[in-house]
Coordinates of C-alpha atoms in Angstrom, one line a residue:
Chain A
M1 CA 36.6 8.4 28.2
A2 CA 35.4 9.6 24.8
N3 CA 36.5 7.9 21.6
S4 CA 39.5 9.5 19.8
A5 CA 40.6 11.8 22.7
S6 CA 43.8 13.5 22.0
G7 CA 45.4 12.9 25.4
M8 CA 46.2 16.6 25.9
A9 CA 47.0 17.5 29.5
V10 CA 45.7 20.5 31.4
N11 CA 48.0 23.0 33.1
D12 CA 47.2 23.5 36.8
E13 CA 46.9 27.3 36.3
C14 CA 43.7 26.6 34.2
K15 CA 42.0 25.1 37.2
L16 CA 43.4 27.7 39.5
K17 CA 42.2 30.7 37.5
F18 CA 38.8 29.1 36.9
L19 CA 38.4 28.6 40.6
E20 CA 39.2 32.3 41.1
L21 CA 36.6 33.3 38.5
K22 CA 34.0 31.0 40.1
A23 CA 34.7 31.7 43.8
K24 CA 36.3 35.1 44.1
R25 CA 34.9 36.5 40.9
N26 CA 38.0 38.5 40.2
H27 CA 38.0 37.6 36.4
R28 CA 35.2 38.3 33.9
F29 CA 36.6 35.7 31.4
I30 CA 39.4 33.4 30.7
V31 CA 40.7 32.4 27.3
F32 CA 42.6 29.1 27.1
K33 CA 44.8 27.9 24.3
I34 CA 46.6 24.6 23.5
E35 CA 50.3 24.8 23.6
E36 CA 51.4 21.9 21.5
K37 CA 55.0 22.1 22.4
I38 CA 54.3 21.2 26.0
Q39 CA 51.2 19.3 25.2
Q40 CA 49.0 21.2 27.6
V41 CA 46.1 23.5 27.7
V42 CA 47.2 26.8 29.2
V43 CA 45.7 30.2 30.2
E44 CA 46.2 32.7 27.4
K45 CA 44.3 35.7 28.6
L46 CA 42.4 37.0 31.7
G47 CA 39.7 39.6 31.6
S48 CA 39.1 41.9 34.6
P49 CA 35.6 41.9 36.2
D50 CA 34.6 45.2 34.6
E51 CA 35.2 44.1 31.0
S52 CA 32.2 43.8 28.6
Y53 CA 31.1 40.9 26.5
D54 CA 32.4 42.7 23.4
A55 CA 35.8 42.9 24.9
F56 CA 35.6 39.2 25.5
T57 CA 34.6 38.3 21.9
S58 CA 37.2 40.5 20.5
S59 CA 39.9 38.7 22.4
L60 CA 39.2 35.5 20.5
P61 CA 41.3 35.2 17.4
A62 CA 39.3 35.2 14.1
N63 CA 41.2 32.3 12.5
E64 CA 42.2 30.1 15.4
C65 CA 40.4 27.8 17.9
R66 CA 40.3 28.5 21.6
Y67 CA 38.4 27.5 24.7
A68 CA 36.9 30.2 26.9
V69 CA 35.0 30.7 30.1
F70 CA 32.8 33.8 30.6
D71 CA 31.0 34.8 33.8
F72 CA 27.7 36.2 32.5
D73 CA 25.7 38.6 34.7
F74 CA 22.0 39.1 33.9
T75 CA 18.7 40.0 35.3
T76 CA 15.8 37.6 35.2
D77 CA 12.2 38.5 34.3
E78 CA 11.4 38.7 38.0
N79 CA 14.1 41.4 38.3
C80 CA 16.5 39.1 40.0
Q81 CA 20.3 39.5 39.7
K82 CA 22.0 36.3 38.6
S83 CA 25.1 35.0 36.9
K84 CA 26.0 31.9 35.0
I85 CA 29.4 30.5 33.9
F86 CA 29.6 29.8 30.2
F87 CA 32.0 27.5 28.6
I88 CA 32.6 28.3 24.9
A89 CA 34.4 26.1 22.4
W90 CA 35.5 28.5 19.7
A91 CA 36.3 26.8 16.4
P92 CA 35.9 29.3 13.6
D93 CA 35.1 27.8 10.2
T94 CA 38.1 29.6 8.8
S95 CA 40.6 28.0 11.1
R96 CA 42.8 25.1 9.9
V97 CA 41.5 21.5 10.1
R98 CA 44.4 20.6 12.3
S99 CA 43.5 23.3 14.8
K100 CA 39.8 22.2 14.8
M101 CA 40.8 18.5 15.3
L102 CA 43.2 19.4 18.1
Y103 CA 40.7 21.4 20.1
A104 CA 37.7 19.2 19.5
S105 CA 39.6 16.1 20.5
S106 CA 40.9 17.7 23.7
K107 CA 37.7 19.3 24.8
D108 CA 36.1 16.5 26.8
R109 CA 39.1 16.0 29.1
F110 CA 39.6 19.7 29.5
K111 CA 36.0 20.5 30.4
R112 CA 36.1 17.8 33.1
E113 CA 38.8 19.8 34.9
L114 CA 36.6 22.8 35.2
D115 CA 34.0 22.0 37.8
G116 CA 31.1 24.5 37.8
I117 CA 30.4 25.2 34.2
Q118 CA 26.6 26.0 33.8
V119 CA 26.1 26.5 30.1
E120 CA 28.1 25.3 27.2
L121 CA 28.3 26.7 23.7
Q122 CA 30.1 25.7 20.6
A123 CA 30.6 28.4 18.1
T124 CA 32.0 28.3 14.6
D125 CA 31.3 31.9 13.7
P126 CA 30.6 35.0 15.8
S127 CA 26.9 34.8 15.2
E128 CA 26.7 31.5 17.1
M129 CA 27.9 33.3 20.3
S130 CA 26.2 36.6 20.0
L131 CA 25.0 38.4 23.1
D132 CA 21.4 37.5 22.2
I133 CA 22.2 33.8 22.1
V134 CA 24.1 34.0 25.3
K135 CA 21.2 35.8 27.0
S136 CA 18.7 33.3 25.7
R137 CA 20.8 30.4 26.9
A138 CA 21.2 32.0 30.4
L139 CA 17.5 32.4 31.1
Chain Z
M1 CA 51.4 3.0 26.5
Y2 CA 53.2 3.2 23.2
G3 CA 56.4 5.2 23.4
G4 CA 55.9 7.4 20.3
D5 CA 59.1 7.5 18.4
E6 CA 59.5 9.4 15.2
V7 CA 57.9 6.8 13.0
S8 CA 54.7 8.1 11.5
A9 CA 51.5 6.2 11.9
I10 CA 49.5 4.7 9.0
V11 CA 45.8 5.7 8.8
I12 CA 43.3 3.5 7.0
D13 CA 39.6 4.1 6.4
L14 CA 38.1 1.1 4.8
G15 CA 34.7 2.1 3.5
S16 CA 32.1 0.0 1.8
H17 CA 33.1 1.4 -1.6
T18 CA 36.6 2.8 -1.3
C19 CA 39.6 2.2 0.9
K20 CA 41.5 5.3 1.9
A21 CA 45.1 4.7 3.2
G22 CA 48.0 7.0 3.9
Y23 CA 50.5 8.5 6.3
A24 CA 49.4 10.3 9.4
G25 CA 50.1 14.0 9.3
E26 CA 49.4 14.3 5.5
D27 CA 46.5 16.3 4.1
A28 CA 45.0 13.6 2.0
P29 CA 45.2 9.8 1.7
K30 CA 48.1 8.5 -0.5
A31 CA 46.1 5.6 -1.8
V32 CA 42.4 5.4 -2.7
F33 CA 41.2 2.2 -4.3
P34 CA 38.1 0.0 -4.5
S35 CA 37.1 -2.0 -1.4
V36 CA 36.0 -4.8 -3.7
V37 CA 38.4 -7.5 -4.9
G38 CA 38.6 -9.8 -7.9
S39 CA 38.6 -13.5 -6.9
I40 CA 39.4 -16.6 -9.0
D41 CA 38.7 -19.9 -7.6
Q42 CA 41.9 -22.0 -7.9
M43 CA 39.9 -25.3 -8.0
E44 CA 38.4 -24.2 -11.3
V45 CA 41.4 -22.6 -13.0
D46 CA 44.8 -23.8 -12.2
D47 CA 46.8 -22.0 -14.7
P48 CA 50.2 -20.9 -13.5
A49 CA 50.9 -18.7 -16.5
N50 CA 47.9 -16.7 -15.5
T51 CA 49.3 -16.1 -12.1
E52 CA 52.7 -14.9 -13.4
N53 CA 51.6 -12.1 -15.6
S54 CA 49.0 -10.8 -13.2
G55 CA 51.4 -7.9 -12.4
S56 CA 49.8 -5.9 -9.7
G57 CA 47.7 -8.9 -8.6
N58 CA 48.0 -9.7 -5.0
D59 CA 48.1 -13.3 -3.9
S60 CA 47.3 -13.5 -0.3
K61 CA 48.0 -17.2 -0.2
N62 CA 51.6 -16.7 -1.3
T63 CA 52.5 -14.3 1.5
G64 CA 53.6 -17.2 3.6
R65 CA 51.6 -16.3 6.7
P66 CA 49.1 -18.6 8.2
F67 CA 45.4 -18.0 8.1
D68 CA 43.4 -19.0 11.2
S69 CA 40.2 -19.6 9.4
E70 CA 38.4 -19.4 6.1
K71 CA 40.3 -22.5 5.0
S72 CA 37.1 -24.2 4.2
K73 CA 36.6 -21.7 1.4
G74 CA 39.3 -23.4 -0.6
K75 CA 42.1 -21.8 -2.5
R76 CA 41.3 -18.6 -4.4
K77 CA 43.5 -15.9 -5.8
L78 CA 42.5 -12.4 -5.0
Y79 CA 43.2 -9.3 -7.1
V80 CA 43.2 -6.0 -5.2
G81 CA 43.5 -2.4 -6.4
S82 CA 42.0 -0.4 -9.3
Q83 CA 44.6 -1.6 -11.7
A84 CA 44.3 -5.3 -10.9
L85 CA 40.5 -5.0 -11.1
G86 CA 40.6 -3.0 -14.3
H87 CA 42.1 -6.0 -16.0
R88 CA 39.4 -8.5 -17.1
R89 CA 40.2 -12.1 -16.3
D90 CA 38.3 -15.3 -17.1
H91 CA 36.2 -16.6 -14.2
M92 CA 37.1 -13.7 -12.0
E93 CA 34.3 -12.8 -9.6
V94 CA 34.1 -9.4 -7.9
L95 CA 33.5 -9.7 -4.2
S96 CA 33.0 -7.2 -1.4
P97 CA 34.2 -8.0 2.2
I98 CA 31.5 -5.7 3.7
K99 CA 27.8 -6.3 3.8
D100 CA 25.5 -3.8 5.5
G101 CA 28.4 -2.1 7.1
V102 CA 29.8 -5.2 8.7
V103 CA 32.8 -7.2 7.7
V104 CA 31.7 -10.6 6.4
D105 CA 34.9 -11.8 4.8
W106 CA 38.0 -11.2 6.8
D107 CA 40.2 -12.9 4.2
I108 CA 39.3 -10.1 1.8
V109 CA 39.8 -7.4 4.4
D110 CA 43.2 -8.9 5.0
S111 CA 44.1 -8.8 1.3
I112 CA 43.1 -5.1 1.2
W113 CA 45.2 -4.2 4.2
D114 CA 48.1 -6.1 2.7
H115 CA 47.7 -4.3 -0.6
A116 CA 47.6 -0.9 1.1
F117 CA 50.8 -1.6 3.1
R118 CA 52.9 -3.4 0.6
E119 CA 51.9 -2.1 -2.7
C120 CA 50.5 1.4 -2.1
L121 CA 52.3 2.8 0.9
L122 CA 55.4 0.5 0.7
V123 CA 55.7 0.2 4.4
D124 CA 56.4 -2.6 6.8
P125 CA 53.4 -2.7 9.1
K126 CA 55.7 -4.0 11.9
E127 CA 57.2 -0.5 12.1
H128 CA 54.2 1.7 12.1
P129 CA 51.3 2.3 14.5
M130 CA 48.0 1.8 12.8
L131 CA 44.9 4.0 13.2
L132 CA 41.8 2.4 11.6
A133 CA 38.5 4.2 11.2
E134 CA 35.6 2.0 12.1
P135 CA 31.8 2.4 11.6
S136 CA 29.9 3.5 14.7
S137 CA 28.0 0.2 14.6
N138 CA 31.1 -2.0 14.8
T139 CA 30.5 -4.9 17.2
Q140 CA 32.8 -6.0 20.0
Q141 CA 33.7 -9.2 18.1
Q142 CA 34.6 -7.3 15.0
R143 CA 36.9 -5.0 17.0
E144 CA 38.6 -7.8 18.7
R145 CA 39.1 -9.6 15.5
T146 CA 40.6 -6.5 14.0
A147 CA 43.0 -6.2 17.0
Q148 CA 43.9 -9.8 16.7
L149 CA 44.7 -9.6 13.0
M150 CA 46.7 -6.4 13.3
F151 CA 48.8 -7.6 16.3
E152 CA 49.2 -11.2 15.4
K153 CA 49.5 -11.2 11.7
Y154 CA 50.9 -7.8 10.9
E155 CA 52.7 -7.4 14.2
V156 CA 52.0 -3.7 14.4
P157 CA 53.6 -1.9 17.3
A158 CA 50.4 -0.1 18.2
L159 CA 46.8 0.2 17.1
F160 CA 43.9 2.6 17.5
L161 CA 40.3 2.2 16.4
A162 CA 38.6 5.6 15.9
K163 CA 34.9 6.0 15.1
N164 CA 34.0 7.4 11.7
A165 CA 31.5 9.8 13.0
V166 CA 33.7 11.1 15.8
L167 CA 36.6 11.8 13.4
T168 CA 34.3 13.7 11.1
S169 CA 32.8 15.7 13.9
F170 CA 36.2 16.6 15.4
A171 CA 37.7 17.5 12.0
S172 CA 35.0 20.1 11.7
G173 CA 35.9 21.5 15.1
R174 CA 32.8 20.2 16.9
A175 CA 32.7 17.8 19.8
T176 CA 28.9 17.7 19.4
S177 CA 27.2 17.3 16.1
L178 CA 25.0 15.1 14.0
V179 CA 27.1 13.4 11.3
V180 CA 25.3 12.4 8.1
D181 CA 27.7 10.1 6.3
S182 CA 26.4 9.1 2.9
G183 CA 29.0 6.7 1.5
G184 CA 29.0 4.0 -1.2
G185 CA 27.1 1.1 0.5
S186 CA 25.0 3.0 3.0
T187 CA 24.0 6.2 4.7
T188 CA 24.4 6.6 8.4
V189 CA 23.2 9.3 10.7
A190 CA 25.1 9.4 14.0
P191 CA 24.8 11.9 16.8
V192 CA 28.1 12.6 18.5
H193 CA 28.1 14.3 21.9
D194 CA 31.4 15.4 23.5
G195 CA 33.2 12.7 21.5
Y196 CA 30.7 9.9 22.3
V197 CA 28.6 8.3 19.6
L198 CA 25.0 8.0 21.0
Q199 CA 24.6 4.5 19.8
K200 CA 20.9 4.2 20.5
A201 CA 20.1 7.1 18.2
V202 CA 22.2 6.0 15.2
A203 CA 20.1 5.5 12.1
S204 CA 21.2 3.9 8.9
S205 CA 19.8 2.9 5.5
P206 CA 21.2 0.8 2.6
I207 CA 20.8 3.7 0.2
G208 CA 24.2 5.1 -0.7
G209 CA 26.1 5.9 -3.8
E210 CA 26.0 2.3 -5.1
F211 CA 22.2 2.1 -4.8
L212 CA 21.9 5.4 -6.8
T213 CA 24.3 4.0 -9.4
E214 CA 22.1 1.0 -9.7
C215 CA 19.0 3.2 -10.2
M216 CA 20.8 5.2 -12.9
M217 CA 21.8 2.0 -14.7
K218 CA 18.4 0.4 -14.5
S219 CA 16.7 3.6 -15.6
L220 CA 19.0 4.0 -18.6
E221 CA 18.5 0.3 -19.5
S222 CA 14.7 0.9 -19.5
K223 CA 15.3 3.6 -22.1
G224 CA 17.2 1.2 -24.3
I225 CA 20.6 2.4 -23.4
S226 CA 23.0 -0.3 -22.4
I227 CA 26.4 0.5 -21.0
K228 CA 29.1 -1.5 -22.6
P229 CA 31.9 -2.5 -20.2
R230 CA 35.2 -1.1 -21.2
Y231 CA 36.7 -4.6 -21.9
S232 CA 34.0 -5.6 -24.2
F233 CA 35.0 -3.6 -27.2
K234 CA 38.1 -2.3 -29.0
R235 CA 38.2 1.2 -30.6
K236 CA 40.3 1.8 -33.6
E237 CA 41.1 5.0 -35.3
T238 CA 40.4 4.3 -38.9
R239 CA 41.1 7.8 -40.1
P240 CA 42.2 10.7 -38.0
G241 CA 39.3 11.6 -35.8
D242 CA 37.2 8.7 -37.1
F243 CA 36.8 5.8 -34.7
Q244 CA 35.4 2.3 -35.3
T245 CA 34.2 0.2 -32.4
V246 CA 34.5 -3.5 -32.6
D247 CA 32.9 -5.8 -30.0
V248 CA 35.0 -8.4 -28.5
D249 CA 33.5 -11.4 -26.9
F250 CA 34.8 -13.0 -23.7
P251 CA 32.4 -15.8 -22.8
N252 CA 34.2 -16.6 -19.5
T253 CA 33.6 -13.2 -18.0
T254 CA 31.6 -13.5 -14.8
E255 CA 28.3 -11.7 -14.3
S256 CA 29.7 -9.9 -11.3
Y257 CA 32.7 -8.6 -13.2
K258 CA 30.4 -7.3 -16.0
L259 CA 28.3 -5.6 -13.5
Y260 CA 31.3 -4.1 -11.7
S261 CA 32.6 -2.7 -15.0
Q262 CA 29.2 -1.3 -16.0
R263 CA 28.9 0.3 -12.6
V264 CA 32.2 2.1 -12.9
I265 CA 30.8 3.9 -15.9
A266 CA 27.3 4.4 -14.5
S267 CA 28.8 5.9 -11.4
D268 CA 30.8 8.3 -13.5
I269 CA 27.6 9.3 -15.3
K270 CA 26.0 9.9 -12.0
E271 CA 28.8 12.0 -10.7
C272 CA 28.9 14.1 -13.8
V273 CA 25.3 14.9 -14.4
C274 CA 23.3 14.4 -11.2
R275 CA 22.0 17.1 -9.0
A276 CA 19.6 17.0 -6.1
P277 CA 16.3 18.7 -7.1
D278 CA 15.3 21.7 -5.1
T279 CA 11.9 20.2 -4.4
P280 CA 10.6 16.6 -4.3
F281 CA 10.9 15.1 -7.8
D282 CA 7.8 15.2 -9.8
E283 CA 7.8 13.2 -13.1
S284 CA 5.5 15.6 -15.0
A285 CA 7.3 18.7 -14.0
Y286 CA 10.6 17.3 -15.2
S287 CA 9.4 15.8 -18.4
N288 CA 10.5 18.8 -20.5
I289 CA 13.8 19.6 -19.0
P290 CA 16.8 20.0 -21.3
M291 CA 18.8 16.9 -21.9
T292 CA 22.5 16.7 -20.9
P293 CA 24.8 14.8 -23.2
Y294 CA 27.3 12.2 -21.9
E295 CA 29.8 10.4 -24.0
L296 CA 30.2 6.7 -23.1
P297 CA 33.6 5.0 -23.4
D298 CA 32.5 3.3 -26.7
G299 CA 32.0 6.7 -28.3
Q300 CA 28.2 6.6 -28.1
T301 CA 26.7 9.8 -26.8
I302 CA 23.7 9.5 -24.6
E303 CA 21.3 12.1 -23.4
I304 CA 20.1 12.2 -19.8
G305 CA 17.0 14.2 -18.8
A306 CA 14.8 13.8 -15.8
D307 CA 17.1 11.1 -14.4
R308 CA 19.6 13.7 -13.5
F309 CA 17.2 14.8 -10.7
K310 CA 15.2 11.7 -10.2
V311 CA 18.1 9.5 -9.2
P312 CA 19.4 11.8 -6.4
D313 CA 15.9 12.3 -5.1
V314 CA 15.8 8.6 -4.2
L315 CA 18.0 9.6 -1.2
F316 CA 15.2 11.9 0.0
N317 CA 12.3 9.7 -1.1
P318 CA 13.4 6.0 -1.4
S319 CA 10.0 4.8 -2.6
L320 CA 10.8 6.6 -5.9
A321 CA 13.1 3.7 -6.7
Q322 CA 10.1 1.5 -7.2
T323 CA 9.1 3.6 -10.2
I324 CA 12.3 2.6 -11.9
P325 CA 11.8 -0.6 -14.0
N326 CA 13.6 -3.7 -12.8
M327 CA 14.4 -2.3 -9.3
E328 CA 12.1 -5.0 -7.8
S329 CA 14.8 -6.2 -5.5
F330 CA 14.3 -3.0 -3.6
A331 CA 10.6 -3.8 -2.8
D332 CA 11.6 -6.2 0.0
I333 CA 13.4 -3.6 2.0
A334 CA 11.4 -0.5 0.9
P335 CA 9.0 -0.3 3.8
S336 CA 11.8 0.0 6.4
V337 CA 13.9 2.5 4.5
R338 CA 13.5 6.2 5.4
G339 CA 14.5 9.2 3.4
L340 CA 17.4 11.4 4.6
P341 CA 15.3 14.1 6.3
Q342 CA 13.3 11.6 8.2
M343 CA 16.4 9.7 9.3
V344 CA 17.9 13.0 10.6
I345 CA 14.7 13.9 12.6
E346 CA 14.2 10.4 14.0
S347 CA 17.8 10.3 15.1
I348 CA 17.7 13.7 16.8
N349 CA 14.4 12.8 18.5
K350 CA 16.0 9.8 20.1
C351 CA 18.6 12.0 21.8
D352 CA 18.2 13.9 25.1
V353 CA 16.1 17.0 24.8
D354 CA 18.9 19.2 26.0
I355 CA 21.2 18.5 23.1
R356 CA 18.6 18.4 20.3
R357 CA 19.0 22.1 19.6
E358 CA 22.7 21.8 19.3
L359 CA 22.4 18.8 17.0
F360 CA 19.9 20.6 14.7
S361 CA 22.4 23.5 14.3
S362 CA 25.4 21.3 13.5
I363 CA 24.4 18.7 10.9
L364 CA 27.6 17.7 9.2
L365 CA 27.7 16.1 5.7
A366 CA 30.4 13.6 5.0
G367 CA 31.1 10.8 2.5
G368 CA 31.2 10.7 -1.3
T369 CA 27.5 10.7 -1.9
A370 CA 27.0 13.8 0.3
S371 CA 29.2 15.7 -2.2
M372 CA 26.3 15.6 -4.7
Q373 CA 25.5 19.0 -6.0
Q374 CA 22.7 20.8 -4.2
L375 CA 22.3 18.0 -1.6
K376 CA 23.2 20.3 1.3
E377 CA 20.7 23.0 0.2
R378 CA 17.9 20.5 -0.3
L379 CA 18.5 18.7 3.0
E380 CA 18.5 22.0 4.8
K381 CA 15.3 23.1 3.1
D382 CA 13.5 19.8 3.9
L383 CA 14.6 19.9 7.5
L384 CA 13.5 23.5 8.0
E385 CA 10.0 22.4 6.9
E386 CA 9.9 19.4 9.2
S387 CA 11.8 20.4 12.3
P388 CA 10.4 22.2 15.3
Q389 CA 10.1 25.9 14.8
T390 CA 12.4 26.8 17.6
A391 CA 15.2 24.8 16.1
R392 CA 17.9 26.6 14.2
V393 CA 18.7 24.2 11.4
K394 CA 22.2 24.4 9.9
V395 CA 23.6 21.8 7.5
L396 CA 27.3 22.1 7.1
A397 CA 29.8 20.7 4.6
S398 CA 33.4 21.6 4.1
G399 CA 33.8 23.9 1.1
N400 CA 36.8 21.9 0.1
S401 CA 35.8 18.8 -1.8
T402 CA 38.8 16.7 -0.6
E403 CA 38.0 17.5 3.0
R404 CA 34.3 16.6 2.4
R405 CA 35.1 13.3 0.8
F406 CA 37.9 12.3 3.1
S407 CA 36.8 13.9 6.4
V408 CA 37.1 10.7 8.3
W409 CA 40.6 9.9 7.0
I410 CA 41.8 13.5 7.5
G411 CA 40.5 13.5 11.1
G412 CA 42.4 10.3 11.7
S413 CA 45.5 11.6 10.1
I414 CA 45.6 14.6 12.3
L415 CA 44.8 12.7 15.5
A416 CA 47.5 10.1 14.9
S417 CA 50.1 12.8 14.3
L418 CA 49.4 14.7 17.5
G419 CA 52.2 14.5 20.1
S420 CA 49.8 14.1 22.9
F421 CA 48.0 11.2 21.2
Q422 CA 51.1 9.0 21.3
Q423 CA 50.2 7.9 24.8
M424 CA 46.7 6.9 23.8
W425 CA 47.7 4.0 21.5
F426 CA 46.8 0.4 22.3
S427 CA 50.3 -1.0 22.3
K428 CA 51.6 -4.4 21.4
A429 CA 52.8 -4.9 25.0
E430 CA 49.3 -4.2 26.3
Y431 CA 47.8 -6.5 23.8
E432 CA 50.2 -9.3 24.9
E433 CA 49.4 -8.6 28.6
H434 CA 45.7 -8.1 28.5
G435 CA 44.5 -9.7 25.2
A436 CA 42.3 -8.5 22.4
S437 CA 39.4 -7.6 24.6
Y438 CA 41.4 -4.7 26.0
I439 CA 40.6 -2.8 22.8
Q440 CA 37.3 -2.0 24.4
R441 CA 39.1 -0.1 27.2
K442 CA 41.7 1.6 25.1
C443 CA 39.4 2.6 22.2
P444 CA 36.0 2.9 23.7

């Protein structure tokens, strides 16, 4: 267990939807948020398989933190079709300290629930999760 | 498990220079006071009248609770808080409980906690869970001792020890980062990965704000400027706008108190005029820079030139301190002390290759000394020159100066106020069942 973990629980639906994304590939991305009232991480938004990376980034709020998972399709230099599952911790600089603290201290436990993440990114502004960066991390 | 009722927790960050204490959930600490205390040996001075008019003085011996050790040190009266320290007393020594980031005098720590609870926050520690920030290097014994004191003496209902670096990292929204904490007594570089401090890669140096203050003072002295402590003179207004300064002599003032009082002033000079130079300090290039005036408390106006840049540059290039007259004491440790950019690079290079890239792009500045003007820009520039070319170097500091100075405390304040965190406390019942060593399990 990491030091100073928040103790936030994870709603079962998070794991379920993640499994669907991983195994059935019927979601392109999932956005998760922390619901403080019930002290759980819950699913906020699902993206259908045909949605683009731009559609994904625009579904993250500009001033609030979120967790997200994105199933990234790409072609390698050898012309091989591949995909990788990204975990993104979105903590924009402009969000409130409370929100940053809440998400950062709940992340370790949450991530452990999602088995099969291949690449992890933490982004504090849109440039840190640009398509170029995602591509370079995928290869 | 501590059943979190509606009582708010207390958060304390006892640094080597300042103690920050306040209520969880608030934006900033309620009380900020020096981590040093005044101490008068009761063997020497046994004057009851002196005790009575001490006002805000805090006599830890009169609180009626037993002390398990330190009895051999004899009776002494401790004065805690800016006010109590601001008042000069005969034979009063100024002592620090912390040396090289480690608590060496628990009696003093105890008096500081007591002062925070009873005189600053006005709370009964029995009723509030306590979240204490601890340095990353805290040893197992230190942590157990802390738990023991808190549960046995203060009878707190619950306790949590949170690591400085982790709190700073989380408060910036990052579970992974490199925390550069430059405080009063030392500078520590600690990599944090997913909430774990990577202990093997932690680097620290004794160069912090107090060392820079010392450099400033010695350098001014070498130029014939002596700082008169506030207690050593009286200023009278002879005519409107016309002041006369009369020296007062107190032969029984201790050397440590004199030094403490001078440092308060030197530290203010440093905070007002210093600025990290954009490039490594070069004596000849700075010989003609314009002087900046500073008015000392005794009315004397001094002019500070190259020292404005030279003193902060010591952080980047510690050997520069040896060019300041009378800093000989530094020579012993000089060979082992690294400059800030080297510490950062060494620390990152001790981490796993996979996370180095992430660490380079999230270097967080925290602590009072890190608020120095232009320090962030200079560190970023030096690191860009010395880091691998593929690394994307990014040095970050909160734009808000309160958040920058108190990032550790603020992180603790938010954490302790989260609803979900209430199940994470190390409770009194658990302490009674498993003992002090259980702290290692509850607060890893």
